[in-house]
Coordinates of C-alpha atoms in Angstrom, one line a residue:
M1 CA -15.8 0.5 -9.6
N2 CA -18.2 3.1 -10.9
L3 CA -20.3 2.2 -14.1
I4 CA -20.7 6.1 -14.7
H5 CA -19.3 8.0 -17.5
K6 CA -18.8 11.8 -18.6
A7 CA -22.4 12.6 -19.0
F8 CA -22.9 12.5 -15.1
K9 CA -22.1 16.0 -14.1
K10 CA -23.1 15.8 -10.4
P11 CA -23.6 11.9 -9.6
A12 CA -25.0 11.1 -6.2
V13 CA -26.1 7.8 -4.3
L14 CA -29.5 7.5 -4.7
D15 CA -31.5 8.5 -1.3
Q16 CA -35.0 8.2 -0.6
K17 CA -34.9 11.6 1.8
V18 CA -32.4 13.5 -0.2
H19 CA -34.4 12.7 -3.7
A20 CA -37.9 12.7 -2.3
D21 CA -39.2 15.1 -4.6
F22 CA -36.5 14.1 -7.5
K23 CA -38.0 14.1 -11.0
V24 CA -36.4 13.0 -14.4
S25 CA -38.2 14.1 -17.7
E26 CA -38.5 11.6 -20.6
R27 CA -35.3 11.6 -22.6
T28 CA -35.9 12.7 -26.1
D29 CA -32.5 12.6 -27.5
Y30 CA -28.9 11.7 -26.6
S31 CA -27.3 15.1 -26.7
F32 CA -26.3 14.4 -22.8
A33 CA -23.6 12.0 -24.3
R34 CA -21.8 14.2 -26.3
D35 CA -18.9 14.1 -24.4
V36 CA -18.8 10.4 -23.5
D37 CA -16.2 8.9 -25.5
I38 CA -15.7 5.5 -23.4
V39 CA -18.4 3.2 -21.5
S40 CA -18.0 0.0 -19.8
L41 CA -19.9 -2.9 -21.3
G42 CA -21.8 -6.3 -20.1
F43 CA -21.0 -9.3 -21.8
S44 CA -24.3 -9.5 -23.7
E45 CA -23.5 -6.3 -25.2
L46 CA -20.0 -7.4 -26.5
L47 CA -20.9 -9.1 -29.9
A48 CA -23.5 -6.3 -30.9
C49 CA -21.3 -3.5 -29.8
S50 CA -18.2 -4.9 -31.5
M51 CA -19.9 -4.3 -34.6
Y52 CA -19.4 -0.6 -34.5
F53 CA -17.1 0.4 -31.7
P54 CA -13.6 -0.6 -30.9
V55 CA -13.9 -2.9 -27.8
M56 CA -10.8 -3.6 -25.7
F57 CA -10.2 -4.7 -22.2
G58 CA -9.1 -2.6 -19.0
K59 CA -8.2 -2.9 -15.4
S60 CA -9.6 -0.8 -12.4
G61 CA -7.9 -2.0 -9.1
D62 CA -8.3 -5.8 -9.2
R63 CA -11.1 -5.8 -11.7
L64 CA -10.9 -6.7 -15.2
F65 CA -13.4 -5.1 -17.6
P66 CA -14.2 -4.8 -21.2
F67 CA -14.9 -1.1 -22.5
A68 CA -16.1 0.4 -25.8
L69 CA -14.4 3.6 -27.5
L70 CA -17.2 5.9 -28.9
G71 CA -14.9 8.6 -30.0
I72 CA -11.7 10.6 -29.3
G73 CA -12.2 13.4 -26.7
R74 CA -16.3 13.4 -27.8
N75 CA -18.8 11.0 -28.7
F76 CA -18.6 10.5 -32.4
F77 CA -21.8 8.7 -32.4
V78 CA -24.4 11.6 -31.6
D79 CA -25.4 14.0 -34.5
K80 CA -26.0 17.8 -33.9
E81 CA -29.6 16.8 -33.4
G82 CA -28.8 14.5 -30.5
R83 CA -29.8 11.6 -32.4
W84 CA -27.6 8.1 -32.0
K85 CA -26.0 7.5 -35.5
V86 CA -26.3 3.5 -35.4
D87 CA -28.6 1.0 -34.3
V88 CA -26.5 -0.3 -31.2
I89 CA -26.7 1.7 -28.0
P90 CA -24.5 0.9 -24.9
K91 CA -26.6 0.1 -21.9
A92 CA -24.4 2.4 -20.1
I93 CA -25.8 5.3 -22.0
D94 CA -29.3 3.9 -22.3
L95 CA -29.6 3.9 -18.5
Y96 CA -28.9 7.5 -18.0
P97 CA -29.2 9.4 -16.0
F98 CA -29.0 6.5 -13.5
G99 CA -25.9 4.4 -13.2
L100 CA -24.4 1.6 -10.7
S101 CA -21.3 1.6 -8.1
L102 CA -20.3 -2.0 -7.8
E103 CA -19.1 -2.6 -4.3
D104 CA -16.3 -5.3 -3.5
D105 CA -19.0 -7.8 -2.4
Q106 CA -20.4 -7.4 -6.0
S107 CA -23.4 -5.6 -4.9
G108 CA -24.8 -2.5 -6.5
I109 CA -25.7 1.1 -5.3
V110 CA -27.8 3.3 -7.5
V111 CA -26.1 6.3 -8.5
V112 CA -28.4 9.3 -10.3
D113 CA -27.3 12.5 -11.7
E114 CA -28.7 15.4 -9.9
A115 CA -27.7 17.6 -12.8
A116 CA -30.8 15.8 -14.6
Y117 CA -33.5 17.2 -12.3
S118 CA -36.5 18.2 -14.1
E119 CA -39.5 20.2 -12.5
E120 CA -41.8 18.1 -14.9
G121 CA -41.2 14.6 -15.1
Q122 CA -41.1 11.0 -13.4
R123 CA -40.9 11.0 -9.8
L124 CA -38.9 8.3 -8.0
F125 CA -40.7 8.2 -4.8
D126 CA -44.5 8.9 -4.3
E127 CA -45.7 11.4 -1.2
E128 CA -45.4 8.4 1.3
G129 CA -41.5 8.0 0.2
N130 CA -42.2 4.8 -1.5
E131 CA -40.5 3.7 -4.7
T132 CA -42.6 4.6 -7.8
Q133 CA -43.1 2.1 -10.5
Y134 CA -40.8 4.1 -12.5
L135 CA -38.1 3.8 -10.3
Q136 CA -38.8 0.2 -9.8
D137 CA -38.5 -0.5 -13.4
I138 CA -35.1 1.4 -13.7
K139 CA -33.8 -0.6 -10.6
N140 CA -34.9 -3.8 -12.5
K141 CA -32.6 -2.8 -15.4
L142 CA -29.9 -1.8 -13.4
T143 CA -29.7 -5.1 -11.5
E144 CA -29.9 -6.9 -14.7
F145 CA -27.0 -4.5 -16.2
G146 CA -25.0 -5.2 -13.0
R147 CA -25.4 -8.9 -13.6
D148 CA -24.2 -8.5 -17.3
I149 CA -21.2 -6.6 -16.1
L150 CA -20.1 -9.3 -13.4
Q151 CA -20.6 -11.9 -16.4
A152 CA -18.2 -9.5 -18.6
M153 CA -15.8 -9.4 -15.7
E154 CA -15.8 -13.1 -15.2
F155 CA -15.2 -13.6 -19.1
V156 CA -12.1 -11.2 -18.9
K157 CA -10.8 -12.9 -15.9
T158 CA -11.1 -16.4 -17.5
L159 CA -8.9 -14.9 -20.7
V160 CA -6.5 -13.9 -18.6
E161 CA -6.2 -17.1 -16.5
D162 CA -6.0 -19.0 -19.9
N163 CA -3.1 -16.3 -21.2
L164 CA -5.3 -15.3 -23.9
L165 CA -4.7 -11.5 -23.1
V166 CA -1.5 -9.7 -23.6
N167 CA -1.0 -6.0 -22.1
T168 CA -0.2 -3.5 -24.3
N169 CA 0.3 0.3 -25.2
L170 CA -1.7 1.5 -28.0
T171 CA -1.7 4.9 -30.1
V172 CA -4.3 5.6 -32.3
E173 CA -4.1 8.7 -34.9
T174 CA -7.0 9.7 -36.9
S175 CA -8.2 12.6 -38.9
K176 CA -10.5 13.5 -35.8
G177 CA -7.8 13.0 -33.0
K178 CA -5.2 11.0 -31.4
A179 CA -5.6 8.8 -28.5
E180 CA -3.1 6.9 -26.3
F181 CA -4.0 3.8 -24.3
K182 CA -1.5 2.4 -21.6
N183 CA -1.8 -1.1 -19.9
I184 CA -4.8 -2.3 -21.8
L185 CA -5.3 -6.0 -22.7
I186 CA -5.7 -7.4 -26.2
T187 CA -6.2 -10.8 -27.6
N188 CA -3.1 -13.1 -27.7
V189 CA -3.4 -14.6 -30.9
D190 CA -0.7 -17.1 -30.8
A191 CA -2.2 -18.3 -27.8
L192 CA -5.7 -18.7 -29.3
K193 CA -4.4 -20.5 -32.1
S194 CA -2.9 -23.2 -30.2
M195 CA -5.7 -23.6 -27.4
P196 CA -6.4 -27.5 -26.9
P197 CA -9.4 -28.6 -28.0
E198 CA -11.3 -29.4 -24.7
K199 CA -10.5 -25.7 -24.1
L200 CA -11.9 -24.6 -27.3
Y201 CA -15.2 -26.5 -26.6
Y202 CA -15.5 -25.1 -23.0
Y203 CA -15.1 -21.8 -24.7
N204 CA -17.9 -22.6 -27.6
L205 CA -20.1 -23.8 -24.5
R206 CA -19.9 -20.6 -22.8
A207 CA -20.4 -18.6 -25.9
Y208 CA -16.9 -17.0 -25.4
L209 CA -15.1 -17.9 -28.6
P210 CA -17.4 -16.0 -31.0
V211 CA -17.0 -12.8 -28.6
L212 CA -13.4 -13.1 -28.1
Y213 CA -13.2 -13.2 -32.2
S214 CA -15.5 -10.2 -32.5
V215 CA -13.8 -8.1 -29.8
H216 CA -10.5 -8.7 -31.4
L217 CA -11.6 -7.8 -34.8
S218 CA -13.4 -4.6 -33.3
I219 CA -10.0 -2.7 -33.5
R220 CA -10.8 -2.1 -37.1
N221 CA -13.8 -0.1 -36.0
F222 CA -11.2 3.0 -35.5
K223 CA -11.6 3.2 -39.5
I224 CA -15.3 3.8 -38.7
F225 CA -14.3 7.1 -36.8
E226 CA -12.8 8.4 -40.0
L227 CA -16.1 7.6 -41.8
I228 CA -18.6 8.6 -39.5
E229 CA -20.0 12.3 -40.1

């Protein structure tokens, strides 16, 4: 499962030999994300992201995951100057030009967008081929993100096992465009209402319940697409 998005124009697995002289300039804005209209989310992001973005659940092979919609055909949350319009930025965006590819054994492979190369900037490897502190810091953030994604996937898996999600197709029409989503998963409200007390306790203990409600209500955020300039 690749945790990359439309901003990656030339994604490649990070390799010490291939990227020995690769440099990344300090990011000054989010103009790179103008075309990014969907991103995967980690569990710790779900509450915050569901405040602004429609959040739903999808499937890639055998993997279930949450994702945020940032627009329809383009990102509605980046202005003309490349500034992010709200105070919540998904990790997958903030980590660019780096991303992860999650393997079947749940290990993560670092991916870099070679299109982001800069002649001036931070090196990934020093003259001896060792990882720079900059790259080590990035890899630590990616490791944390990978764990967060796995936790999110476990969350969705639990919801499915407890019949709290139902498969549906969704068509959204706004003044800025139309989008169709097939085979997405949304909250089974009836099953949630009839959940036994011991299961509710478990969901509260794992902080699942507030996240589930917040994600369920985030469908209203399509209205933000209409309002945001």
